[in-house]
């Protein structure tokens, strides 16, 4: 169009917007071309002299005009121009009702403004010639790009900061019921930032799905403009049904889900790209190359392990097949995803526990090469999932990376129904899937309150898995979780516990807030639902985690007090008895070892490697160590220390007394251990070191201290503090039961054993379990004469163990 008549442009624009079948990118291109012709005509009619040019910038420069977009233009000139010239171009635009963002500058002025104004510079990166001298436009574009690349080390951090501030103001598009399609994190403004990074030649965003995601958000924005008749970017609730209908989408929920999926693609691309930029700029500046969005140091993996001392810090082992490099968890050179089905979960757990995310290339490789887990899952797979969830906040970026590449729905097919599912409730601040992982994060801070932190974390992850199915989501979730728990390899009792927690995850808060708390029938209702005190503890923690992860309006001090009061009354009703298993009768092999130890006065032991077979291979799962020896002080801590020296992670342990020959007590220790990096110890060497440690020729504590001193120091992720408590008197009639709940760490059991030995108590029986990243232990202790401790003495011993773990 070459006419300068606003009415003709407006009529042509109206016809274009009403044209059937024209939409999406094609309509945005057509709108841009229409505006191009009109502005070129206005430029010519205004009598613009040589040495001037009309240039489109910003979204218009990219040829992406939405129905209500501004026309962003710059009138370039090399020398003096008639002051009335710009007005002869701008006034017809204003008369036509078009929104105009304009400026008049020389090329030097344009570059100077860009050097001071980041927004102006970003707009000029998309400069496109409209009319006049094309060489003038080309020179400006070339100079602006050269300036951008030359100052990238300064401007990109400034761009990053502006993105963070914008996200703080507008929130995360993926979780907002009324999102700003342009300004929120994951919106169209972030796409512009990613293109600017690419223009700097420093890094480029992952392109798979990025263009389609940006196009989807632009389509929704166009439909929003047409629906409202305004240049709005906020997808308000009252417009969502009409926008969905205009786009041919079934309903507003499906529309929001598509918006959320697109926003997540963009946000994830941003995370990956900005990490690359930060690493490159840090390397150029000679600073540490360790850069991560959640940069917590490594604390070690497994209670029997120690930090790995390595000369080079660029590739530090995290777990079998996983190393840290450049602030990310990546696959080790010898890792084979196609031959190791647990590798993806192991990498995720190791990264989260180290406060890292998993490298983009690693996630892509795992998605492409990793074979499905066998059903039921191997024990290690279940433990690694629990370890991942137990990492708390640092699990979120790992989860997001895996979800972006489809690994989560591959592990948990039922996740697909809740993925990106909106919750049309002002109380909820997250989509269903993000609420589930947020609940697991909250639950990770409560693992010291329950005897089974693994069940708490899995229940938190799955408690709303029934949303998206017809009917009551708690009832649907109970059915789903039975199936999921079976596939994960939980036994029947644990599956029933998970089903109970999912079915009744709202029961405690509903009862506490809607029933008379002083009515005995209210307490009876809860006790009948949970059945046992451990179940009550789990349900109470899950209730609080669910509510606090929902949003501020879902949990208050009043609700918390009501729930806590009801839980305490129910606990009083259910109190009594030990939750730890009774010792089974000794096996023939255990009796043989006890007889040998009693006869010889020295240690007797056996080592048996565990294996688990799937359809491809027999995989080593760990070592069963059974050790019998005459009772002596410091036995538990000494044996645990030897295992720590051999970098063995204690998965479970038991200790009890036997008197097979009447020659004095013999202690029988049964351990299940796993190698930290997949290499099991030589039996002969382990046996020799145990003998040396027991006869005093090997100073285990000194060796561990020397190794720890030589290892690089890392802060570690934030974890709940350890809890050491004295079980109620009914837990045992012959001993005092100390309960220890702590984050699993190198040498943990060694420190506990030494503290108990220093306190002068005898450990008669012990039940030790490592559940994911949490240790849940019980020690039955007596005084030297074999009597239970007094209440005051028990508190002193508990305090001493607490101090040793502090």
Short mmCIF file of C-alpha atoms in Angstrom, two decimals, residues 73 97 265 324 368 409 533 577 639:
data_model
loop_
_atom_site.label_atom_id
_atom_site.label_comp_id
_atom_site.label_asym_id
_atom_site.label_seq_id
_atom_site.Cartn_x
_atom_site.Cartn_y
_atom_site.Cartn_z
CA UNK A 73 10.11 2.88 13.96
CA UNK A 97 -5.49 5.27 15.43
CA UNK A 265 9.87 -24.83 27.11
CA UNK A 324 30.62 -32.82 38.47
CA UNK A 368 17.81 -40.70 23.95
CA UNK A 409 6.63 -39.26 32.30
CA UNK A 533 1.11 -44.28 65.47
CA UNK A 577 4.75 -50.54 71.75
CA UNK A 639 33.35 -51.68 62.33
#
